[in-house]
mmCIF file of C-alpha atoms and ligand atoms in Angstrom:
data_model
loop_
_atom_site.group_PDB
_atom_site.id
_atom_site.type_symbol
_atom_site.label_atom_id
_atom_site.label_comp_id
_atom_site.label_asym_id
_atom_site.label_seq_id
_atom_site.Cartn_x
_atom_site.Cartn_y
_atom_site.Cartn_z
ATOM 1 C CA MET A 36 0.010 -0.009 0.012
ATOM 2 C CA ARG A 37 1.259 3.404 -0.895
ATOM 3 C CA LEU A 38 0.916 6.362 1.452
ATOM 4 C CA LEU A 39 1.593 10.096 1.168
ATOM 5 C CA VAL A 40 2.918 12.085 4.136
ATOM 6 C CA ILE A 41 2.537 15.890 3.746
ATOM 7 C CA GLU A 42 4.551 17.345 6.597
ATOM 8 C CA ASP A 43 7.018 20.233 6.536
ATOM 9 C CA GLU A 44 8.888 19.288 9.712
ATOM 10 C CA GLU A 45 11.581 17.280 8.068
ATOM 11 C CA ARG A 46 12.605 15.210 11.062
ATOM 12 C CA LEU A 47 9.016 14.226 11.832
ATOM 13 C CA ALA A 48 8.406 13.415 8.167
ATOM 14 C CA ALA A 49 11.543 11.269 8.025
ATOM 15 C CA THR A 50 10.589 9.445 11.213
ATOM 16 C CA LEU A 51 7.099 8.691 9.875
ATOM 17 C CA LYS A 52 8.515 7.517 6.568
ATOM 18 C CA ARG A 53 10.985 5.174 8.269
ATOM 19 C CA GLY A 54 8.411 3.747 10.620
ATOM 20 C CA LEU A 55 5.725 3.236 7.990
ATOM 21 C CA GLU A 56 8.215 1.706 5.519
ATOM 22 C CA ALA A 57 9.319 -0.722 8.224
ATOM 23 C CA ALA A 58 5.635 -1.651 8.565
ATOM 24 C CA GLY A 59 5.532 -2.523 4.866
ATOM 25 C CA TYR A 60 4.015 0.605 3.334
ATOM 26 C CA ALA A 61 5.530 2.498 0.389
ATOM 27 C CA VAL A 62 5.804 6.108 1.532
ATOM 28 C CA ASP A 63 6.167 9.384 -0.393
ATOM 29 C CA VAL A 64 6.845 12.623 1.465
ATOM 30 C CA ALA A 65 5.955 16.218 0.503
ATOM 31 C CA HIS A 66 7.233 19.131 2.580
ATOM 32 C CA ASP A 67 4.966 21.675 1.061
ATOM 33 C CA GLY A 68 1.195 21.933 0.607
ATOM 34 C CA ARG A 69 1.270 22.593 -3.113
ATOM 35 C CA VAL A 70 3.638 19.698 -3.864
ATOM 36 C CA GLY A 71 1.504 17.494 -1.662
ATOM 37 C CA LEU A 72 -1.678 18.447 -3.498
ATOM 38 C CA TYR A 73 0.007 17.755 -6.801
ATOM 39 C CA MET A 74 1.196 14.302 -5.652
ATOM 40 C CA ALA A 75 -2.156 13.421 -4.151
ATOM 41 C CA ARG A 76 -3.786 14.118 -7.496
ATOM 42 C CA GLU A 77 -1.167 12.343 -9.482
ATOM 43 C CA TYR A 78 -0.477 9.045 -7.682
ATOM 44 C CA PRO A 79 -2.710 6.288 -6.384
ATOM 45 C CA TYR A 80 -2.345 6.582 -2.578
ATOM 46 C CA GLN A 81 -4.341 4.442 -0.198
ATOM 47 C CA ALA A 82 -4.170 7.122 2.507
ATOM 48 C CA ILE A 83 -2.687 10.560 3.218
ATOM 49 C CA VAL A 84 -1.189 11.908 6.430
ATOM 50 C CA LEU A 85 -1.657 15.669 6.264
ATOM 51 C CA ASP A 86 -0.234 18.356 8.531
ATOM 52 C CA ILE A 87 -2.236 21.591 8.890
ATOM 53 C CA MET A 88 0.492 24.252 9.166
ATOM 54 C CA LEU A 89 2.298 23.935 5.857
ATOM 55 C CA PRO A 90 4.154 26.299 3.534
ATOM 56 C CA GLY A 91 2.573 26.847 0.113
ATOM 57 C CA LEU A 92 -0.961 25.756 0.963
ATOM 58 C CA ASN A 93 -2.254 24.793 4.387
ATOM 59 C CA GLY A 94 -3.610 21.381 5.192
ATOM 60 C CA TYR A 95 -7.230 22.523 5.388
ATOM 61 C CA ARG A 96 -7.018 23.859 1.844
ATOM 62 C CA VAL A 97 -5.205 20.825 0.492
ATOM 63 C CA CYS A 98 -7.957 18.661 1.973
ATOM 64 C CA ALA A 99 -10.780 20.856 0.724
ATOM 65 C CA ARG A 100 -9.340 20.965 -2.790
ATOM 66 C CA LEU A 101 -8.973 17.210 -2.988
ATOM 67 C CA ARG A 102 -12.551 16.682 -1.808
ATOM 68 C CA ALA A 103 -13.831 19.353 -4.240
ATOM 69 C CA GLU A 104 -12.165 17.352 -7.010
ATOM 70 C CA SER A 105 -13.822 14.146 -5.782
ATOM 71 C CA ILE A 106 -10.508 12.612 -4.710
ATOM 72 C CA ASP A 107 -11.647 10.648 -1.691
ATOM 73 C CA THR A 108 -8.387 9.120 -0.511
ATOM 74 C CA PRO A 109 -8.676 8.700 3.269
ATOM 75 C CA ILE A 110 -6.955 11.606 5.087
ATOM 76 C CA LEU A 111 -5.522 11.612 8.603
ATOM 77 C CA MET A 112 -4.922 15.196 9.639
ATOM 78 C CA LEU A 113 -2.258 16.233 12.121
ATOM 79 C CA THR A 114 -3.519 19.056 14.302
ATOM 80 C CA ALA A 115 -1.516 21.262 16.667
ATOM 81 C CA LYS A 116 -2.676 21.214 20.260
ATOM 82 C CA ASN A 117 -2.517 24.989 20.747
ATOM 83 C CA GLY A 118 -6.181 25.454 20.044
ATOM 84 C CA GLU A 119 -5.585 27.827 17.190
ATOM 85 C CA TYR A 120 -6.677 25.167 14.773
ATOM 86 C CA ASP A 121 -9.704 23.249 15.516
ATOM 87 C CA GLU A 122 -10.193 19.500 15.124
ATOM 88 C CA ALA A 123 -13.765 20.096 14.050
ATOM 89 C CA GLU A 124 -12.505 22.202 11.200
ATOM 90 C CA ALA A 125 -10.307 19.330 10.058
ATOM 91 C CA LEU A 126 -13.326 17.083 9.791
ATOM 92 C CA ASP A 127 -15.407 19.829 8.204
ATOM 93 C CA THR A 128 -12.936 20.206 5.350
ATOM 94 C CA GLY A 129 -13.243 16.507 4.583
ATOM 95 C CA ALA A 130 -10.569 14.767 6.680
ATOM 96 C CA ASP A 131 -11.534 11.295 7.873
ATOM 97 C CA ASP A 132 -9.703 11.434 11.193
ATOM 98 C CA TYR A 133 -7.283 13.660 13.091
ATOM 99 C CA LEU A 134 -4.478 13.264 15.561
ATOM 100 C CA ALA A 135 -3.227 16.037 17.836
ATOM 101 C CA LYS A 136 0.529 16.716 17.928
ATOM 102 C CA PRO A 137 2.553 15.496 19.709
ATOM 103 C CA PHE A 138 1.349 11.965 19.095
ATOM 104 C CA SER A 139 2.823 8.540 19.572
ATOM 105 C CA TYR A 140 3.893 6.760 16.420
ATOM 106 C CA VAL A 141 2.100 3.604 17.543
ATOM 107 C CA VAL A 142 -1.201 5.477 17.781
ATOM 108 C CA LEU A 143 -0.672 7.003 14.340
ATOM 109 C CA GLU A 144 -0.090 3.636 12.807
ATOM 110 C CA ALA A 145 -3.180 2.174 14.495
ATOM 111 C CA ARG A 146 -5.341 5.088 13.266
ATOM 112 C CA LEU A 147 -3.978 4.667 9.782
ATOM 113 C CA ARG A 148 -4.768 0.968 9.775
ATOM 114 C CA ALA A 149 -8.315 1.756 10.881
ATOM 115 C CA LEU A 150 -8.641 4.350 8.129
ATOM 116 C CA LEU A 151 -7.377 1.919 5.507
ATOM 117 C CA ARG A 152 -9.865 -0.701 6.696
ATOM 118 C CA ARG A 153 -12.726 1.739 6.508
ATOM 119 C CA GLY A 154 -11.453 3.574 3.463
ATOM 120 C CA GLY A 155 -10.951 1.044 0.710
ATOM 121 C CA ALA A 156 -14.149 -0.952 0.919
ATOM 122 C CA ARG A 157 -12.830 -3.317 -1.718
ATOM 123 C CA ARG A 158 -9.868 -4.052 0.521
ATOM 124 C CA GLN A 159 -11.990 -5.341 3.346
ATOM 125 C CA SER A 160 -12.851 -8.559 1.733
ATOM 126 C CA LEU A 161 -10.708 -11.580 1.146
ATOM 127 C CA LEU A 162 -9.277 -11.741 -2.385
ATOM 128 C CA ARG A 163 -9.595 -15.164 -3.958
ATOM 129 C CA VAL A 164 -8.282 -16.685 -7.143
ATOM 130 C CA ASP A 165 -9.279 -20.363 -7.114
ATOM 131 C CA ASP A 166 -7.940 -21.651 -3.781
ATOM 132 C CA LEU A 167 -5.323 -18.931 -3.498
ATOM 133 C CA TRP A 168 -6.413 -16.279 -1.005
ATOM 134 C CA LEU A 169 -5.143 -12.960 0.322
ATOM 135 C CA ASP A 170 -6.441 -11.183 3.356
ATOM 136 C CA PRO A 171 -5.575 -7.487 2.964
ATOM 137 C CA GLY A 172 -6.744 -6.799 6.543
ATOM 138 C CA ASN A 173 -3.961 -8.691 8.252
ATOM 139 C CA ARG A 174 -1.823 -9.277 5.153
ATOM 140 C CA THR A 175 -1.896 -13.041 5.231
ATOM 141 C CA CYS A 176 -1.939 -15.322 2.264
ATOM 142 C CA GLY A 177 -2.420 -18.981 1.625
ATOM 143 C CA ARG A 178 -3.616 -21.694 -0.717
ATOM 144 C CA GLY A 179 -6.468 -23.657 0.732
ATOM 145 C CA GLU A 180 -5.448 -24.641 4.208
ATOM 146 C CA VAL A 181 -1.765 -23.973 3.614
ATOM 147 C CA ARG A 182 -0.455 -20.607 4.862
ATOM 148 C CA ILE A 183 2.139 -18.933 2.666
ATOM 149 C CA ASP A 184 4.664 -16.497 4.138
ATOM 150 C CA LEU A 185 5.192 -13.460 1.954
ATOM 151 C CA THR A 186 7.364 -10.402 2.526
ATOM 152 C CA ALA A 187 5.503 -7.053 2.691
ATOM 153 C CA LYS A 188 6.516 -6.190 -0.904
ATOM 154 C CA GLU A 189 5.655 -9.647 -2.256
ATOM 155 C CA PHE A 190 2.234 -9.345 -0.658
ATOM 156 C CA ALA A 191 1.756 -5.875 -2.133
ATOM 157 C CA VAL A 192 2.676 -7.049 -5.649
ATOM 158 C CA LEU A 193 0.345 -10.040 -5.455
ATOM 159 C CA GLU A 194 -2.445 -7.916 -3.997
ATOM 160 C CA CYS A 195 -2.032 -5.392 -6.825
ATOM 161 C CA LEU A 196 -2.435 -8.208 -9.388
ATOM 162 C CA ALA A 197 -5.247 -10.037 -7.546
ATOM 163 C CA LEU A 198 -7.317 -6.906 -7.186
ATOM 164 C CA ARG A 199 -7.481 -6.913 -10.974
ATOM 165 C CA ALA A 200 -7.750 -10.657 -11.476
ATOM 166 C CA ASP A 201 -8.114 -11.742 -15.132
ATOM 167 C CA GLU A 202 -6.792 -8.369 -16.315
ATOM 168 C CA VAL A 203 -3.328 -7.758 -17.691
ATOM 169 C CA VAL A 204 -1.553 -5.363 -15.323
ATOM 170 C CA PRO A 205 1.482 -3.588 -16.889
ATOM 171 C CA LYS A 206 4.722 -3.555 -14.907
ATOM 172 C CA ALA A 207 4.626 0.222 -14.760
ATOM 173 C CA GLU A 208 1.299 0.087 -12.963
ATOM 174 C CA VAL A 209 2.558 -2.448 -10.455
ATOM 175 C CA VAL A 210 5.534 -0.169 -9.724
ATOM 176 C CA GLU A 211 3.207 2.844 -9.364
ATOM 177 C CA GLN A 212 1.034 1.032 -6.853
ATOM 178 C CA VAL A 213 3.703 -0.703 -4.809
ATOM 179 C CA TRP A 214 6.840 1.445 -4.856
ATOM 180 C CA SER A 215 7.179 5.073 -3.801
ATOM 181 C CA ALA A 216 7.982 7.979 -6.114
ATOM 182 C CA ALA A 217 11.599 7.808 -4.915
ATOM 183 C CA PHE A 218 11.886 4.547 -6.877
ATOM 184 C CA ASP A 219 13.474 5.358 -10.211
ATOM 185 C CA GLY A 220 14.947 1.976 -10.908
ATOM 186 C CA ASP A 221 14.276 -0.661 -13.533
ATOM 187 C CA LEU A 222 10.679 -1.815 -14.036
ATOM 188 C CA ASN A 223 12.159 -5.314 -14.123
ATOM 189 C CA ILE A 224 12.134 -5.184 -10.346
ATOM 190 C CA VAL A 225 8.561 -6.470 -10.796
ATOM 191 C CA GLU A 226 9.940 -9.544 -12.589
ATOM 192 C CA VAL A 227 12.140 -10.289 -9.599
ATOM 193 C CA TYR A 228 9.145 -10.161 -7.265
ATOM 194 C CA VAL A 229 6.934 -12.166 -9.588
ATOM 195 C CA SER A 230 9.577 -14.896 -9.730
ATOM 196 C CA ALA A 231 9.798 -14.996 -5.988
ATOM 197 C CA LEU A 232 6.012 -15.124 -5.715
ATOM 198 C CA ARG A 233 5.744 -17.974 -8.211
ATOM 199 C CA ARG A 234 8.230 -19.997 -6.169
ATOM 200 C CA LYS A 235 5.962 -19.522 -3.172
ATOM 201 C CA VAL A 236 2.352 -19.540 -4.437
ATOM 202 C CA ASP A 237 2.535 -21.512 -7.682
ATOM 203 C CA VAL A 238 5.471 -23.896 -8.006
ATOM 204 C CA PRO A 239 4.953 -25.900 -4.788
ATOM 205 C CA PHE A 240 1.312 -26.406 -5.721
ATOM 206 C CA GLY A 241 1.856 -27.163 -9.428
ATOM 207 C CA ARG A 242 -0.179 -24.112 -10.489
ATOM 208 C CA HIS A 243 0.241 -21.241 -12.951
ATOM 209 C CA THR A 244 -1.821 -18.519 -11.323
ATOM 210 C CA ILE A 245 0.565 -15.696 -12.191
ATOM 211 C CA GLU A 246 0.858 -15.508 -15.982
ATOM 212 C CA THR A 247 3.341 -13.463 -17.955
ATOM 213 C CA VAL A 248 1.758 -11.679 -20.887
ATOM 214 C CA ARG A 249 4.775 -11.060 -23.036
ATOM 215 C CA GLY A 250 5.458 -7.399 -23.737
ATOM 216 C CA SER A 251 2.451 -6.324 -21.658
ATOM 217 C CA GLY A 252 2.654 -7.345 -18.025
ATOM 218 C CA TYR A 253 1.175 -9.935 -15.701
ATOM 219 C CA ARG A 254 -2.182 -11.496 -15.188
ATOM 220 C CA VAL A 255 -3.461 -13.394 -12.200
ATOM 221 C CA ALA A 256 -6.060 -15.808 -13.497
ATOM 222 C CA GLY A 257 -8.215 -18.527 -12.023
ATOM 223 C CA HIS A 258 -8.547 -21.830 -13.773
ATOM 224 C CA GLY A 259 -11.665 -22.942 -12.080
ATOM 225 C CA ARG A 260 -10.117 -25.128 -9.416
HETATM 226 CA CA1 CA B 559 3.784 21.999 10.036
#
């Protein structure tokens, strides 16, 4: 899952990025309201952490603009505790939740998880392709009764393909969903992950769930088992 953190305090932003990446998210950071707004429009984020006091454009305005443009990515707003900015106002402009600074990282991550559960309705349900299943809620995977251990990135790649089962998903779209904007490497990284996934979810079970569509991308397809 890919997240956007819009926060001008660089140390706080870096701490959030590190923590959330360790938890398996891909994280982009914007230090300015305008850049953040641009990125939120441009990339497919599953949630946004948005500070209020920002250079360029404040958090309320970033939030209001996104909502006015019908971009309904879940937003967790970071409010200052000095009373100058009101939590109610955060919710009025279209934020889904708020957290007063200073906050504990553990609480932030829990709130984000709750937002992601509520936010992407399609993510709540188990994804199934034949007997292969993925549970986006607790990021577990298995085939039938057999649990399969995936790394956070492997899970994210497989989830990206399974959400669009029977469709060809180009490598560039997998990278856009699973890696952060800081990634400027080779699209063939997807190939590396797909190979690893096949060794875990297909080969041991004698299946070919993840298909390569030459020159186009990958397709996860059921074969009616
Ligand atoms: Ca700030």
